[in-house]
mmCIF file of C-alpha atoms in Angstrom:
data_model
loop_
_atom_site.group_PDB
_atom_site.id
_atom_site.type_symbol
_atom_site.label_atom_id
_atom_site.label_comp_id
_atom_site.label_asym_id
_atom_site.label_seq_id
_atom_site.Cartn_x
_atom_site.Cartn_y
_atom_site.Cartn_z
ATOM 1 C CA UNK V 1 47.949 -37.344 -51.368
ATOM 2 C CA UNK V 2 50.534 -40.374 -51.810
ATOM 3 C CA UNK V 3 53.232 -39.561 -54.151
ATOM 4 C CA UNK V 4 52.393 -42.725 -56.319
ATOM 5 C CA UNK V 5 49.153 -41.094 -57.159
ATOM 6 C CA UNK V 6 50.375 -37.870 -57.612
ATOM 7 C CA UNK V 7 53.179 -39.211 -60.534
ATOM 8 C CA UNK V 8 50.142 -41.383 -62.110
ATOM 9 C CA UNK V 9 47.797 -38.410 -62.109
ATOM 10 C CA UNK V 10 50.980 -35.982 -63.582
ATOM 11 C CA UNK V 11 51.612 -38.924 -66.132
ATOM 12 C CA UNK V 12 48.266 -39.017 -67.652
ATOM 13 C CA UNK V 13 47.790 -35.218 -68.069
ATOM 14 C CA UNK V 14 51.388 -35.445 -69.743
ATOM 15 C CA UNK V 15 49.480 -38.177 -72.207
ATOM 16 C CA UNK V 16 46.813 -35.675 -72.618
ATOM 17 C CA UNK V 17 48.346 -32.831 -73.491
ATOM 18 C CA UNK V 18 50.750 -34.719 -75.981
ATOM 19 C CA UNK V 19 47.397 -36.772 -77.604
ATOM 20 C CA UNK V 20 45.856 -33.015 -77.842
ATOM 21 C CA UNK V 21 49.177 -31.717 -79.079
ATOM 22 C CA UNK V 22 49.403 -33.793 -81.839
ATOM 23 C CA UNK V 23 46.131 -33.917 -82.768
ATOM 24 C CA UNK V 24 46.304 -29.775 -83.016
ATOM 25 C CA UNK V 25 49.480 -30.240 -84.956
ATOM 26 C CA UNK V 26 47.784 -32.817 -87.867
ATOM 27 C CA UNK V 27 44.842 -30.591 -87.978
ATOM 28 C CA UNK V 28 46.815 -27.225 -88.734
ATOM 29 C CA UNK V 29 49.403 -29.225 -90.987
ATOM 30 C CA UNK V 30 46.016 -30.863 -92.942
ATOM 31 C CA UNK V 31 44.545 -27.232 -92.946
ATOM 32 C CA UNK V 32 47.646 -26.042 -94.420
ATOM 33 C CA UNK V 33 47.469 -28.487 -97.261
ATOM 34 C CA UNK V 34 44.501 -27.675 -98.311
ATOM 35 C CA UNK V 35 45.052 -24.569 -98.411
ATOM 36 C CA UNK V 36 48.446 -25.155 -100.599
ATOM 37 C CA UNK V 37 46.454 -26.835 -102.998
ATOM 38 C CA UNK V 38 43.611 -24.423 -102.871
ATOM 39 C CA UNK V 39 46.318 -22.189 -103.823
ATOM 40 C CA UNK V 40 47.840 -23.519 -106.646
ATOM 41 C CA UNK V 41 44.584 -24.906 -107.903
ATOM 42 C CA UNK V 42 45.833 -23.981 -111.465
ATOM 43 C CA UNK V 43 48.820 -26.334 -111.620
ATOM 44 C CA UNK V 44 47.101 -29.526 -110.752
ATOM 45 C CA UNK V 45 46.629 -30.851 -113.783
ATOM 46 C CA UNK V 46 49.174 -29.318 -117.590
ATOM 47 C CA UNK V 47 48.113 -29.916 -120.893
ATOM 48 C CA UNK V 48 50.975 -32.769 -120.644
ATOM 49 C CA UNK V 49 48.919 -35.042 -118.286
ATOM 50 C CA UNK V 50 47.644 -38.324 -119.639
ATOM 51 C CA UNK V 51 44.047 -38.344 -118.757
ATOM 52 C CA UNK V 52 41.473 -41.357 -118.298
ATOM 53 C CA UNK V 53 37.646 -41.109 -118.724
ATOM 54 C CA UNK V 54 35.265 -38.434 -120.075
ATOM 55 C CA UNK V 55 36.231 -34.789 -120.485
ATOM 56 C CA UNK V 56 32.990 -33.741 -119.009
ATOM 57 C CA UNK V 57 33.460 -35.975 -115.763
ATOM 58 C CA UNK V 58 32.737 -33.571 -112.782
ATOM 59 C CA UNK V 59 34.811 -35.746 -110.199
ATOM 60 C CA UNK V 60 38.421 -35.044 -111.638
ATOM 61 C CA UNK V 61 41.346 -37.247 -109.530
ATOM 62 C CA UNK V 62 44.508 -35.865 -110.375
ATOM 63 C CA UNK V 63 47.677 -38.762 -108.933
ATOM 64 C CA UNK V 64 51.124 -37.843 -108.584
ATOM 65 C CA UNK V 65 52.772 -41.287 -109.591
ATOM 66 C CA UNK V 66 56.150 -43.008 -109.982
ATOM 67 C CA UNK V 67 56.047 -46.318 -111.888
ATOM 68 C CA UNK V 68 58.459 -47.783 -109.334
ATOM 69 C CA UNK V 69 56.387 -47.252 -106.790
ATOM 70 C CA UNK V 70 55.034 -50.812 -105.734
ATOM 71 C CA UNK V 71 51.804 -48.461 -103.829
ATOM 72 C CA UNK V 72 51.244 -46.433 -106.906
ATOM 73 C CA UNK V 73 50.555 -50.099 -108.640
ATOM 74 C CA UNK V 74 48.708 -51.563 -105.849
ATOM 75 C CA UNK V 75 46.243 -48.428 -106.001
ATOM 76 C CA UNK V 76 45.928 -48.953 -109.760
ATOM 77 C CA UNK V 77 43.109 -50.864 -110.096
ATOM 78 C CA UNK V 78 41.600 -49.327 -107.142
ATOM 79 C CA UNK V 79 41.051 -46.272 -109.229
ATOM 80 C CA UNK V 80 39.669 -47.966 -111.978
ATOM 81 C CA UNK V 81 37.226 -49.901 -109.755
ATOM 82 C CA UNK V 82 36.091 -46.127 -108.615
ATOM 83 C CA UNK V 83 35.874 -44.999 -112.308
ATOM 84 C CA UNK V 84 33.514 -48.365 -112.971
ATOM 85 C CA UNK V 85 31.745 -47.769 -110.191
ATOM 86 C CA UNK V 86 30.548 -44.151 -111.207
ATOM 87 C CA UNK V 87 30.420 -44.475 -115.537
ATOM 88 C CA UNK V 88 31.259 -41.285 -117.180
ATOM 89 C CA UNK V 89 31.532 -39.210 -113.567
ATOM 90 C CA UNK V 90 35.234 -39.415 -112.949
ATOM 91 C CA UNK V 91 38.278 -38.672 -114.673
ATOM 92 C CA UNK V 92 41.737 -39.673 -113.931
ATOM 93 C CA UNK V 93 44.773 -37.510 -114.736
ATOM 94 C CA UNK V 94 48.343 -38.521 -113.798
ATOM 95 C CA UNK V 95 51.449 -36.583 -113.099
ATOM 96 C CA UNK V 96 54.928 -37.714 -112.959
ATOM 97 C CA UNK V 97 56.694 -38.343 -109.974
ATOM 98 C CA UNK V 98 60.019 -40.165 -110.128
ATOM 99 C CA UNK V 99 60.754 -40.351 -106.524
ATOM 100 C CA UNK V 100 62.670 -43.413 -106.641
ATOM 101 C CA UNK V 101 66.365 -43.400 -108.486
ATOM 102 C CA UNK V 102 66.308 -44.640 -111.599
ATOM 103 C CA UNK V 103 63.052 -43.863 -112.224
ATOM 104 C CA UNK V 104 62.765 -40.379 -114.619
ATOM 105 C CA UNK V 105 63.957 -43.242 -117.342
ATOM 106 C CA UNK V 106 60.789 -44.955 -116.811
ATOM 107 C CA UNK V 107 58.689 -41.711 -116.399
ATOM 108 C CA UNK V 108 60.326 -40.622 -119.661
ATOM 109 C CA UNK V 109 59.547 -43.779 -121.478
ATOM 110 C CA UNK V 110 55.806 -43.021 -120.651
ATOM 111 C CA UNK V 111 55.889 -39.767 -121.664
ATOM 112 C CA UNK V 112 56.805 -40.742 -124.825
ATOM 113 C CA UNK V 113 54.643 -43.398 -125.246
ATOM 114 C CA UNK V 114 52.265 -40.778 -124.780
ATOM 115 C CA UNK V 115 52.845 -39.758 -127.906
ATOM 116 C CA UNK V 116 52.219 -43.091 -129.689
ATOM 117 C CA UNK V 117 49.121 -43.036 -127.777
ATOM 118 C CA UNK V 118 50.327 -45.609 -125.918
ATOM 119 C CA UNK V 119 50.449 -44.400 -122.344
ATOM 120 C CA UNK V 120 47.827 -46.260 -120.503
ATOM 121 C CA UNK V 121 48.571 -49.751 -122.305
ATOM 122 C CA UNK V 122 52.202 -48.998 -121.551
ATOM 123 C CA UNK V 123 52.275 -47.830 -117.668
ATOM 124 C CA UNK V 124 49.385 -51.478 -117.198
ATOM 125 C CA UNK V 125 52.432 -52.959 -118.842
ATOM 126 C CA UNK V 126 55.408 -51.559 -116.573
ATOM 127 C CA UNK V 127 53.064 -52.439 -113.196
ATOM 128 C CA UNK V 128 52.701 -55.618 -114.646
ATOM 129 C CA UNK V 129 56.236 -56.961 -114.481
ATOM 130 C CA UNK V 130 57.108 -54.320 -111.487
ATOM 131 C CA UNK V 131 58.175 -57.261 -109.348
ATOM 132 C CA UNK V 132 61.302 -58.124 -112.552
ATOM 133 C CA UNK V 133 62.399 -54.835 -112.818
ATOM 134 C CA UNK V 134 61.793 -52.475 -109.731
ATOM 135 C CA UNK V 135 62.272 -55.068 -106.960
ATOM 136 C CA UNK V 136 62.602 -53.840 -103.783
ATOM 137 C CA UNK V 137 62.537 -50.388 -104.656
ATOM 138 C CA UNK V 138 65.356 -50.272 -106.970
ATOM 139 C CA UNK V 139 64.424 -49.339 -110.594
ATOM 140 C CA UNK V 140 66.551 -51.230 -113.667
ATOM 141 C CA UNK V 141 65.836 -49.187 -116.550
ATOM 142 C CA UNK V 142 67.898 -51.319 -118.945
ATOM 143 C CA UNK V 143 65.152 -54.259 -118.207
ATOM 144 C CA UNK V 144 61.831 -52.829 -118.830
ATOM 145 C CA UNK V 145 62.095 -53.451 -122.812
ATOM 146 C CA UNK V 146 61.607 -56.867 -122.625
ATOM 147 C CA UNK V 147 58.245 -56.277 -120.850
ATOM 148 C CA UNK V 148 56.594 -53.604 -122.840
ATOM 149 C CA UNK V 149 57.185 -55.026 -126.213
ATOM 150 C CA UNK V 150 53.230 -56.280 -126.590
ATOM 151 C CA UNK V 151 52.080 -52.655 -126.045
ATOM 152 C CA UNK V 152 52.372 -52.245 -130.143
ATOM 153 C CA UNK V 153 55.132 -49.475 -129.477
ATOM 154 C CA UNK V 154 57.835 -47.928 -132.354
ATOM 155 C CA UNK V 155 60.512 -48.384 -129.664
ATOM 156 C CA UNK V 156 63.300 -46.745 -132.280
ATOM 157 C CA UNK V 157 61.274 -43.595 -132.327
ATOM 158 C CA UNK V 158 60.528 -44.192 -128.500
ATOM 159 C CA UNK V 159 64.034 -44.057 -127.813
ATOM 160 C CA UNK V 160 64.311 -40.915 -129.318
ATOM 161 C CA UNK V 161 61.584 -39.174 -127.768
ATOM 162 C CA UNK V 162 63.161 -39.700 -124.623
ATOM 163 C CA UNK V 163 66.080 -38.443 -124.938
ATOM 164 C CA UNK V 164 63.905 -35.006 -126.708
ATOM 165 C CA UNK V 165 64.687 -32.163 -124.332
ATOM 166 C CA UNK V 166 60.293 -31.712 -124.643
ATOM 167 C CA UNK V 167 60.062 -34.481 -122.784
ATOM 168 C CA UNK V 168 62.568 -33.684 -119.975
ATOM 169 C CA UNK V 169 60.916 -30.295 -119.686
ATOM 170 C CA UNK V 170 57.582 -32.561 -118.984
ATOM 171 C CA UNK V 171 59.122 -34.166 -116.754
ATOM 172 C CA UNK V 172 61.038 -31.298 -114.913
ATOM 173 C CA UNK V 173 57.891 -28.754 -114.842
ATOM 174 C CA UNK V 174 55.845 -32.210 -113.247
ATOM 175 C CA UNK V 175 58.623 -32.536 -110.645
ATOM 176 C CA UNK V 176 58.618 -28.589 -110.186
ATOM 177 C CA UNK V 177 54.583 -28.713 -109.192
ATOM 178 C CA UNK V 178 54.718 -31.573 -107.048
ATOM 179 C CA UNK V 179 57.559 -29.547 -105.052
ATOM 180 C CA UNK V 180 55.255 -26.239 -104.871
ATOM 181 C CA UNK V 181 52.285 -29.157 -103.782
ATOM 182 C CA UNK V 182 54.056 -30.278 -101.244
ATOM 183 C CA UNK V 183 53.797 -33.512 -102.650
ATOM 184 C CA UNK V 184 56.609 -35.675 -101.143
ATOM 185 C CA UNK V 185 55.609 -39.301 -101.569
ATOM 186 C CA UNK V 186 53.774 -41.402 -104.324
ATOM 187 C CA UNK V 187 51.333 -42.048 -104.594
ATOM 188 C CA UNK V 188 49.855 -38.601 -103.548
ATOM 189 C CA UNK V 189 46.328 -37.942 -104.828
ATOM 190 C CA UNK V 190 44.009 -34.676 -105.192
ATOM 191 C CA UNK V 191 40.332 -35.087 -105.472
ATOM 192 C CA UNK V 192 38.604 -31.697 -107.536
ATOM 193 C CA UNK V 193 41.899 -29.958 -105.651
ATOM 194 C CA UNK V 194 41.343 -31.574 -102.486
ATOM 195 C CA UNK V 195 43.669 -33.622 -100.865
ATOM 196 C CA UNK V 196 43.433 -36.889 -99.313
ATOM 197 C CA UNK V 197 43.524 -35.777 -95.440
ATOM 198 C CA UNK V 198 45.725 -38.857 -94.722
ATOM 199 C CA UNK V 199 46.531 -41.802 -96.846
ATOM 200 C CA UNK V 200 44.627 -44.642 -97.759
ATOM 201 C CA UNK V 201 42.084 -46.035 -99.846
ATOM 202 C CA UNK V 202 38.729 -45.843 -97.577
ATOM 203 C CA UNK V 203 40.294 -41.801 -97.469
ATOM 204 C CA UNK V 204 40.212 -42.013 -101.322
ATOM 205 C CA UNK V 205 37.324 -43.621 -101.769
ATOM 206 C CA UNK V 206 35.064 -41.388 -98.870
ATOM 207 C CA UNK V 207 36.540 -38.064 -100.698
ATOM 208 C CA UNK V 208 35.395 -39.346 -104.334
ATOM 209 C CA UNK V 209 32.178 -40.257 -102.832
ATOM 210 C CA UNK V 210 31.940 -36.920 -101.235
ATOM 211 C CA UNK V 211 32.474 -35.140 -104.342
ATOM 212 C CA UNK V 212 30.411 -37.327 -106.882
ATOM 213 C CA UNK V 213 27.682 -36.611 -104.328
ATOM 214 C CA UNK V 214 28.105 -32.755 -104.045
ATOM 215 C CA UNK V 215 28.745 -32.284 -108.117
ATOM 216 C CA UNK V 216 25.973 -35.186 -109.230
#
């Protein structure tokens, strides 16, 4: 056989066993994050998490979020397009994820807004002016109050929240889950304990679909 033909033949079972290869190696690492989160189930979601929608919803997204994440606030008003879409069948907690530095400040600040009852007006707020004061992936605290000051907030007793050692602990046992989740990146979601099986939001959407149709 000419030698041309036997390199060319050699080449393309090399590109076959490396396509196979990797397609082994996403399926075992997917399997294995499922079953991480099949395992730890129980710290999805703490009595801490700022939830959206109605308690009875059967189709529970849980998203592991940093408010510097310029993904997390494109995906926004993704999620509430999914939530309209299916009235009173999904609900949407959130967990706290400050991946980028500088960004705990801000994940503070909503957890004490949270308090106020402010969360969801405040975090709409923060995404709003993302482009001022996390550009290019590089969180300025020290300019967000100029941007949430519509919300209706006490921002003296804000202040102080934040700097509460009950809020770092929020923040801290969040950061401590995501780590046993495996959750590495924002924004990382979880769909009745399932995970996404790669990222996207046709993945999203096809695994809230799939669950709306098995629970409804």
């Amino acid at each position: 056989m000419n030698q041309k033909y036997i390199f060319a033949i050699a080449a393309a079972l090399m590109v076959a066993i490396f396509a196979t290869a990797t397609l082994v190696h996403d399926s075992e690492k997917g399997n294995r994050r499922d079953e991480v989160a099949e395992q730890n189930r129980a710290i999805l979601v703490r009595e801490h998490s700022p939830t959206l929608g109605e308690a009875e919803a059967r189709v529970h997204i849980v998203e592991f979020l940093d408010p510097a994440c310029e993904t997390c606030r494109d995906f926004y008003p993704y999620v509430k397009q999914l939530m309209a879409a299916a009235p009173g069948r999904i609900r949407v907690s959130v967990r706290y994820a400050p991946f980028h530095d500088g960004s705990e400040q801000i994940v503070k600040l909503l957890a004490a807004a949270k308090l106020q009852g402010k969360f969801w007006e405040t975090l709409e707020a923060l995404f709003a002016a993302q482009p001022n004061w996390a550009s290019h992936h590089n969180p300025q605290p020290d300019m967000v109050w100029n941007f949430i000051n519509g919300v209706g907030l006490d921002i003296e007793k804000l202040k102080v929240d934040m700097a509460s050692p009950a809020i770092d602990a929020i923040v801290r046992q969040d950061l401590a889950d995501a780590r046993t989740l495996n959750v590495t990146k924002t924004p990382e979601f979880f769909v009745n304990g399932r995970p996404m099986p790669s990222f996207g939001y046709e993945q999203l959407k096809q695994l809230v679909a799939e669950e709306l149709n098995s629970r409804y």
